[in-house]
Coordinates of C-alpha atoms and ligand atoms in Angstrom, one line a residue:
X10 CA 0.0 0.0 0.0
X11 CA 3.1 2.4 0.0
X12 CA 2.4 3.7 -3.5
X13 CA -0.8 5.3 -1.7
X14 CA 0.9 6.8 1.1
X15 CA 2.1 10.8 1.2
X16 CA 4.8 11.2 -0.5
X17 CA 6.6 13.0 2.3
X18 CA 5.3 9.6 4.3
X19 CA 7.1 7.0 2.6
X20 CA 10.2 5.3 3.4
X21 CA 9.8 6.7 7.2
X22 CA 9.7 4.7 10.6
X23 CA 6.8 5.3 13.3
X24 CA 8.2 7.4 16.5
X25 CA 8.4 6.0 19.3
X26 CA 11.1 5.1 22.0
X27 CA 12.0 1.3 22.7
X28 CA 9.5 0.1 25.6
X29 CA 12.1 -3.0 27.2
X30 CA 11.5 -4.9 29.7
X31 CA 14.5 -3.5 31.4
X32 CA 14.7 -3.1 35.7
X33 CA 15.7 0.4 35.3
X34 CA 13.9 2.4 32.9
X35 CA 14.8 6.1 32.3
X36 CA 14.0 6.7 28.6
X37 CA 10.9 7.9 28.3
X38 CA 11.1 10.9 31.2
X39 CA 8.2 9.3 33.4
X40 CA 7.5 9.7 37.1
X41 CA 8.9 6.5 38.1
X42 CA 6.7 6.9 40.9
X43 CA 3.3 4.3 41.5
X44 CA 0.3 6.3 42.6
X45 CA -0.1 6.7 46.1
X46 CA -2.6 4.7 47.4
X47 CA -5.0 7.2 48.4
X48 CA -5.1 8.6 45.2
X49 CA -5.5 5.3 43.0
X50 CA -8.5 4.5 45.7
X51 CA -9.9 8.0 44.7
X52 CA -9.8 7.8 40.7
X53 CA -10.9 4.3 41.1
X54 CA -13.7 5.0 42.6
X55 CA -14.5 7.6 39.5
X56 CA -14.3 5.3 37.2
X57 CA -16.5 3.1 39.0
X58 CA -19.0 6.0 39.3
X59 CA -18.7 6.8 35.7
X60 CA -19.0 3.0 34.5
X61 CA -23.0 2.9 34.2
X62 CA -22.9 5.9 32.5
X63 CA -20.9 4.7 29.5
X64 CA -23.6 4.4 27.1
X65 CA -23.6 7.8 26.7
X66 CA -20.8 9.9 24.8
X67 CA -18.9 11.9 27.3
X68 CA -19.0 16.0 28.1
X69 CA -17.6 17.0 24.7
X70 CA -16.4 20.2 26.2
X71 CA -14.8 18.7 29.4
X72 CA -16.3 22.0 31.1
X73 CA -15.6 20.6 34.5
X74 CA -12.3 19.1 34.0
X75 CA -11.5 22.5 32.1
X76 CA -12.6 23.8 35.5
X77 CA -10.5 21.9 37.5
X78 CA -7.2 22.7 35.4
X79 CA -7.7 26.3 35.5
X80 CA -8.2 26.1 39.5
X81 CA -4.8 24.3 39.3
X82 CA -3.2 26.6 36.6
X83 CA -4.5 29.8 38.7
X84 CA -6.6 30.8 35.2
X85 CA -9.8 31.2 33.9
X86 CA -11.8 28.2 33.1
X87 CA -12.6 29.8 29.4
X88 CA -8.4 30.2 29.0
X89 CA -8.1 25.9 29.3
X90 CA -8.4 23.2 26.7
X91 CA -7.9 19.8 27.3
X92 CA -7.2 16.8 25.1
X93 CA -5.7 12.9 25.2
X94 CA -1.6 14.3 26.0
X95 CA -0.2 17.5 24.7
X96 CA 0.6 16.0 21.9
X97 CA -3.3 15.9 20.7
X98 CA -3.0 20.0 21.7
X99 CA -0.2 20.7 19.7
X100 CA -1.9 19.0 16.7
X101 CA -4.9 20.4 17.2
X102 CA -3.2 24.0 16.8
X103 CA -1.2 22.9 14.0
X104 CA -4.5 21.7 12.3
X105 CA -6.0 25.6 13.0
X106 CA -3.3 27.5 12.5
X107 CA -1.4 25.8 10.5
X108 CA -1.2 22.9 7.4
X109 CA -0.6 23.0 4.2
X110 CA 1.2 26.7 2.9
X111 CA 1.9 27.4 6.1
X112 CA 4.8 27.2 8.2
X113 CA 5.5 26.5 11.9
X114 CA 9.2 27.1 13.6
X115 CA 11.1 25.3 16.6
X116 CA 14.7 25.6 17.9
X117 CA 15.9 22.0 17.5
X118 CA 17.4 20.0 19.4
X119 CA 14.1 20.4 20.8
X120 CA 11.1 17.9 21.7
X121 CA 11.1 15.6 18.2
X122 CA 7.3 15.4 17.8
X123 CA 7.0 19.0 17.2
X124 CA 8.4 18.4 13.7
X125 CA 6.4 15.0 13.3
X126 CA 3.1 17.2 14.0
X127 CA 4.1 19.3 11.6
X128 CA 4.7 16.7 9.5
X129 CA 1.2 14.6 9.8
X130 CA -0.4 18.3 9.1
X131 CA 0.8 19.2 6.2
X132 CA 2.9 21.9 7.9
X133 CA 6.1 23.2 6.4
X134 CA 8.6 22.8 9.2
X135 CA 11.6 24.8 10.0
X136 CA 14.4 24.5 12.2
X137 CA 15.9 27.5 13.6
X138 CA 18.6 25.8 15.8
X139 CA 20.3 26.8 18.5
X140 CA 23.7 28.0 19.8
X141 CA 26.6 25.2 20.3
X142 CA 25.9 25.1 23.9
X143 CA 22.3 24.5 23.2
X144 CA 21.0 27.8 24.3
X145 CA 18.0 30.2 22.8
X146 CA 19.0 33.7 22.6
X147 CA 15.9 36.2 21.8
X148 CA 18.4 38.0 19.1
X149 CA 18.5 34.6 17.5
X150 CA 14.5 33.6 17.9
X151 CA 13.8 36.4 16.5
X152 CA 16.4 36.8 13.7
X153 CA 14.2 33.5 12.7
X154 CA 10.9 34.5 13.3
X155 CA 11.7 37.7 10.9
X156 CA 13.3 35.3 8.2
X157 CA 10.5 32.3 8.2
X158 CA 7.7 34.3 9.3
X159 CA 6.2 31.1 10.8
X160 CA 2.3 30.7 11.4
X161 CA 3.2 28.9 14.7
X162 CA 6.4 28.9 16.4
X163 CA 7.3 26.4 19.2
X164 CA 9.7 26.9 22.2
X165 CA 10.0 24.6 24.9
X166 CA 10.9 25.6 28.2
X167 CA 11.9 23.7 30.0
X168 CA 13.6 22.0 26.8
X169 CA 13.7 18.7 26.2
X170 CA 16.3 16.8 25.5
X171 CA 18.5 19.7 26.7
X172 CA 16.5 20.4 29.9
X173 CA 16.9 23.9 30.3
X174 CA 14.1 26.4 30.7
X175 CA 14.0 29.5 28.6
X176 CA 14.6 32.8 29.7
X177 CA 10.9 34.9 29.8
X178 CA 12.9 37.9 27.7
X179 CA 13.5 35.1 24.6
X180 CA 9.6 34.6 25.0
X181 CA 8.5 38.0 25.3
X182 CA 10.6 38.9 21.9
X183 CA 8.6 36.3 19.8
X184 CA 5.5 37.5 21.0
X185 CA 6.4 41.0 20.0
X186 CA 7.2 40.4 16.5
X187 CA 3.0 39.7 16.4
X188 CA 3.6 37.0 14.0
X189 CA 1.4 33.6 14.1
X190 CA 0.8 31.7 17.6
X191 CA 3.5 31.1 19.6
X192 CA 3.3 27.7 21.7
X193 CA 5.5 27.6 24.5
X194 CA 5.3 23.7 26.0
X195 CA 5.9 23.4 29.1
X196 CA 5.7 19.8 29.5
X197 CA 8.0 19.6 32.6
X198 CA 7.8 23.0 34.1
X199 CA 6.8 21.3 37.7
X200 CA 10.4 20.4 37.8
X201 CA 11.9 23.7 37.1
X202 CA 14.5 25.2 39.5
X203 CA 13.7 28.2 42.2
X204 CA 13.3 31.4 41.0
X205 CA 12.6 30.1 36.9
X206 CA 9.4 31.9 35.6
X207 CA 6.6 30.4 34.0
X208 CA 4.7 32.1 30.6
X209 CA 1.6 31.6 32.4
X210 CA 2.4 35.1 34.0
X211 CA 2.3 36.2 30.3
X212 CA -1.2 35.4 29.7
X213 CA -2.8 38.7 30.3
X214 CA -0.6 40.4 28.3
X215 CA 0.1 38.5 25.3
X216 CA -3.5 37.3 22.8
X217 CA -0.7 35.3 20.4
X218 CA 0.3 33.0 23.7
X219 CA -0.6 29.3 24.0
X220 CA 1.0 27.3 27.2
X221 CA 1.0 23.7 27.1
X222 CA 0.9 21.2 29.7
X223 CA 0.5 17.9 30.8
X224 CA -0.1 15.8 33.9
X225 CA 2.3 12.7 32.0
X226 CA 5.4 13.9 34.0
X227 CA 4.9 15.4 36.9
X228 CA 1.1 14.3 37.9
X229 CA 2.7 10.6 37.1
X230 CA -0.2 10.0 35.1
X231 CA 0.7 9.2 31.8
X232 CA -1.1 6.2 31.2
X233 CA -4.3 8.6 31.5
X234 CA -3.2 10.4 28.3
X235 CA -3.9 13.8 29.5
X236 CA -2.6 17.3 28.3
X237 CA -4.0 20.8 27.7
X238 CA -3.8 24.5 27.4
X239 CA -4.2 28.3 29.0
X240 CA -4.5 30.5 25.9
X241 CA -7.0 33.7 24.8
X242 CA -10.5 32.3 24.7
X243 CA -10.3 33.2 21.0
X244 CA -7.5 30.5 20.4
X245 CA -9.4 27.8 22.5
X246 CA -12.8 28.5 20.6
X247 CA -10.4 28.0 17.4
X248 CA -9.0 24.3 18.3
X249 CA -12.4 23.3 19.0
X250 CA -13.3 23.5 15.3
X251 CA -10.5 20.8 14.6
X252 CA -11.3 18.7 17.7
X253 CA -12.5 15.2 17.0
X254 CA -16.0 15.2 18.6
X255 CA -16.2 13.5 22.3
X256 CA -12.3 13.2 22.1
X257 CA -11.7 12.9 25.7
X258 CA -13.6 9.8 27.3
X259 CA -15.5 10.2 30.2
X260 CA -13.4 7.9 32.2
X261 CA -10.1 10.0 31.0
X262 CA -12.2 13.2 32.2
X263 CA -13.1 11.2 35.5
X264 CA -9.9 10.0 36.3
X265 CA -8.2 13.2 35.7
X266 CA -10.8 14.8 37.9
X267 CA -10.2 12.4 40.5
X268 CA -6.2 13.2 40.5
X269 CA -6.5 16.8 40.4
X270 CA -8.4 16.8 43.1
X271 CA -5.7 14.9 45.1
X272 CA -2.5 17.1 43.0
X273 CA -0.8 18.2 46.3
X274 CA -0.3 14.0 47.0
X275 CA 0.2 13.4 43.5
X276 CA 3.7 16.5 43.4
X277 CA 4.4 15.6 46.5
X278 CA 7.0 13.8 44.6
X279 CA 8.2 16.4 42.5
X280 CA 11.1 17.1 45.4
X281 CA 12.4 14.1 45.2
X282 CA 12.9 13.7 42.0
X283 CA 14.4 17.0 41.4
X284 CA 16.8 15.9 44.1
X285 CA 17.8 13.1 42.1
X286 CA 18.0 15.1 39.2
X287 CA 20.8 17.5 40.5
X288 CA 22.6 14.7 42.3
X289 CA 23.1 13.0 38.6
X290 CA 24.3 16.5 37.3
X291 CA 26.9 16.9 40.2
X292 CA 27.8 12.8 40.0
X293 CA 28.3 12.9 36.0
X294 CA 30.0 16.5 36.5
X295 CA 32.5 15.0 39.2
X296 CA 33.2 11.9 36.9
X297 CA 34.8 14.4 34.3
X298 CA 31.4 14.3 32.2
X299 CA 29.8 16.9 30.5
X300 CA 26.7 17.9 31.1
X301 CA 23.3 20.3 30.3
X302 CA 21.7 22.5 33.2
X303 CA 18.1 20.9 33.8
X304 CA 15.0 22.4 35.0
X305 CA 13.2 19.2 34.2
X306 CA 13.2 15.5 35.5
X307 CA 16.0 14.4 33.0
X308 CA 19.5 15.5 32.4
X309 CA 21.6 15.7 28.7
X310 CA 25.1 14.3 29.5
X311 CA 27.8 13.3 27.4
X312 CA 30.2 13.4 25.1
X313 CA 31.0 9.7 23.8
X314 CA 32.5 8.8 20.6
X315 CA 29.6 6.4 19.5
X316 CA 26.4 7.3 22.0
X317 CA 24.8 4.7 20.3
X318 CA 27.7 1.9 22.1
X319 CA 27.6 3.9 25.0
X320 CA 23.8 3.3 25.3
X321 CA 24.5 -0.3 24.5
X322 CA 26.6 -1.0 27.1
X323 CA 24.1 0.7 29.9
X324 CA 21.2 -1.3 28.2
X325 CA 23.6 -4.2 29.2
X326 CA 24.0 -3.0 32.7
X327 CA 20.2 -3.4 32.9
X328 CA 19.8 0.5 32.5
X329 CA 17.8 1.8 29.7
X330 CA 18.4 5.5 28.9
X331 CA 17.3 7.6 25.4
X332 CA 19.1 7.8 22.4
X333 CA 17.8 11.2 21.2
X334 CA 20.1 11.0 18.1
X335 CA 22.3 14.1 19.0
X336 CA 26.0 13.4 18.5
X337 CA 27.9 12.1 21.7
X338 CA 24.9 12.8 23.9
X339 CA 22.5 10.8 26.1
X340 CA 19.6 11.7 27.9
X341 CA 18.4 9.7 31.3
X342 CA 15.4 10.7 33.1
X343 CA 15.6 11.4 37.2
X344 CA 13.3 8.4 38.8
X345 CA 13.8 7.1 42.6
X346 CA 17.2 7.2 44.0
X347 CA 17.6 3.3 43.4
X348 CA 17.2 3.8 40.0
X349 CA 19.6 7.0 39.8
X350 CA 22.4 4.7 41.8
X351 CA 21.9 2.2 39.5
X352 CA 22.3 4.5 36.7
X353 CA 25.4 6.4 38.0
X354 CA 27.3 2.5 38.7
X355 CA 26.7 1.6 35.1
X356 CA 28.1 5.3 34.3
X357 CA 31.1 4.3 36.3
X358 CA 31.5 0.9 33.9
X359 CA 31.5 2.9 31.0
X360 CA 34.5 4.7 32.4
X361 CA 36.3 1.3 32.4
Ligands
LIG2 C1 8.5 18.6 25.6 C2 7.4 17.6 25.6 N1 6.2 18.0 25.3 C3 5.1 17.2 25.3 C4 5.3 15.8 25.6 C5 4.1 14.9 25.4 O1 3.4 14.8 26.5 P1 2.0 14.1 26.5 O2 2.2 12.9 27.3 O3 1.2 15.1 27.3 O4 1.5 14.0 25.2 C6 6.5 15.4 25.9 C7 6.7 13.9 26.3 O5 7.8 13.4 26.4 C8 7.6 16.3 25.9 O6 8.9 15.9 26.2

């Protein structure tokens, strides 16, 4: 059936990271976290509740979920959108604002699916890159913005796989060229350090602004598939034309209910994984390796000679990091302090 397929679609392999049945398993940036308790009592009993109710299609708005999020986010409930992961968000604006003749702009080596959105909307992608250290500068964002004169433009803050957050001033000098939307995901921002803004503050002030978020990290709940926005009313009126109708199920919307009403238990280990998080930076510093800053729950270390043999030989060790394809770079994501000790002693093999 390949003749049929996209032309832009052929001859490439579907994303996705390896899922191995490996003891330690930092590739995917997960809470390696279980539930607690409490809280898997409390969304199992809303599934329960919802069960008899499951001939009928959900709330195709989510209005009280939406509600929820907003209390969370400290918004207004007519700012949020929700979908299944960010992911279904960032598609959904590339479907409204974007597609065919029209372009959307990231600042690689930044989250890959961005580009794959693009791709499966018919979006003309661009890379703008980034300096050699793997920082943004606003001179450079918007150097880009003025050359491309993208219809969307994606930053990532905290960045993944480098794992450090932008600095507002880069934000605020996109959204003052006035061109396109301009998505700022903030998959991980839980995890940024003390004293890092969000651009939820920038809300009020900027119409253009979409912030994205998701309780996969974090929340620990990314088998629930959840994600959404806070943007201008105007821009979540506009995804809802592109929305599959009833995309969110009623038990996603129950179960997401359920842990947002539990979120303090459900952070509560957001600590301890940033904990880990700096201890692998200072570790994989001290052993003479270089490394990114992180505001997130993963770190970008390196260099090797062949990353791919040096993510061999942790595999081996029983350690499963992420290949993120970046020349002499790996990326491990910060889970219990087990898994971290485990990590850092098959670090110490490779040394050997
Ligand atoms: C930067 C970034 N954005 C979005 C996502 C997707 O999250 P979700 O599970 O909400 O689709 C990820 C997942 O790894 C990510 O790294």
């Amino acid at each position: 059936m390949s003749e049929f397929l996209r032309d832009e679609l052929k001859g490439r392999t579907a994303y996705g990271a390896p899922q191995l049945d490996v003891a330690v398993r930092l590739n995917t940036n997960e809470n390696s976290y279980p539930l607690p308790s409490d809280v898997a009592d409390a969304v199992e009993k809303a599934l329960s509740d919802e069960l008899r109710g499951l001939n009928r299609y959900p709330d195709r708005d989510a209005v009280a979920l939406r509600e929820d999020l907003a209390r969370y986010l400290g918004v207004a409930p007519e700012r949020v959108w929700a979908a299944n992961g960010s992911n279904e968000i960032q598609q959904q604006l590339l479907q409204a604002f974007a597609g065919p003749g029209r372009t959307a702009l990231g600042f690689g080596p930044a989250y890959s699916m961005h580009p794959l959105l693009a791709l499966g909307t018919a979006t003309t992608w661009v890379d703008g890159g980034r300096g050699p250290d793997f920082g943004l500068t606003a001179q450079h964002a918007v150097a880009q913005v003025k050359e491309h004169l993208p219809h969307v433009t994606f930053l990532c803050s905290p960045n993944n796989p480098t794992g450090t957050a932008l600095s507002p001033d880069v934000v605020e000098a996109v959204l003052e060229q006035e061109r396109g939307i301009v998505v700022v995901d903030e998959a991980y921002a839980e995890f940024r350090r003390p004293g890092m803004p969000t651009a939820i503050s920038l809300l009020d002030k900027h119409e253009r602004l979409v912030v994205t978020r998701t309780m996969s990290k974090a929340f620990a709940f990314a088998g629930v598939r959840l994600g959404y926005m806070a943007a201008h009313p105007s821009i979540v009126e506009a995804v809802q034309l592109v929305r599959l109708p009833y995309h969110l199920s009623s038990l996603t919307q129950a179960a997401a209910r359920a842990a947002l009403a539990h979120s303090e238990a459900l952070l509560g280990t957001v600590e301890a994984i940033k904990e880990q998080r700096d201890r692998i930076v200072d570790e994989l510093r001290a052993g003479g390796w270089q490394v990114a800053d992180s505001d997130a729950n993963f770190v970008l270390f390196g260099r090797f000679d062949d990353q791919k043999a040096a993510w061999q030989r942790l595999l081996d060790q029983g350690v499963l990091v992420r290949d993120v394809g970046l020349p002499g770079w790996l990326r491990v994501t910060a889970g219990t302090p087990e898994e971290t000790s485990a990590f850092l002693g098959a670090m110490k093999g490779l040394r050997a």
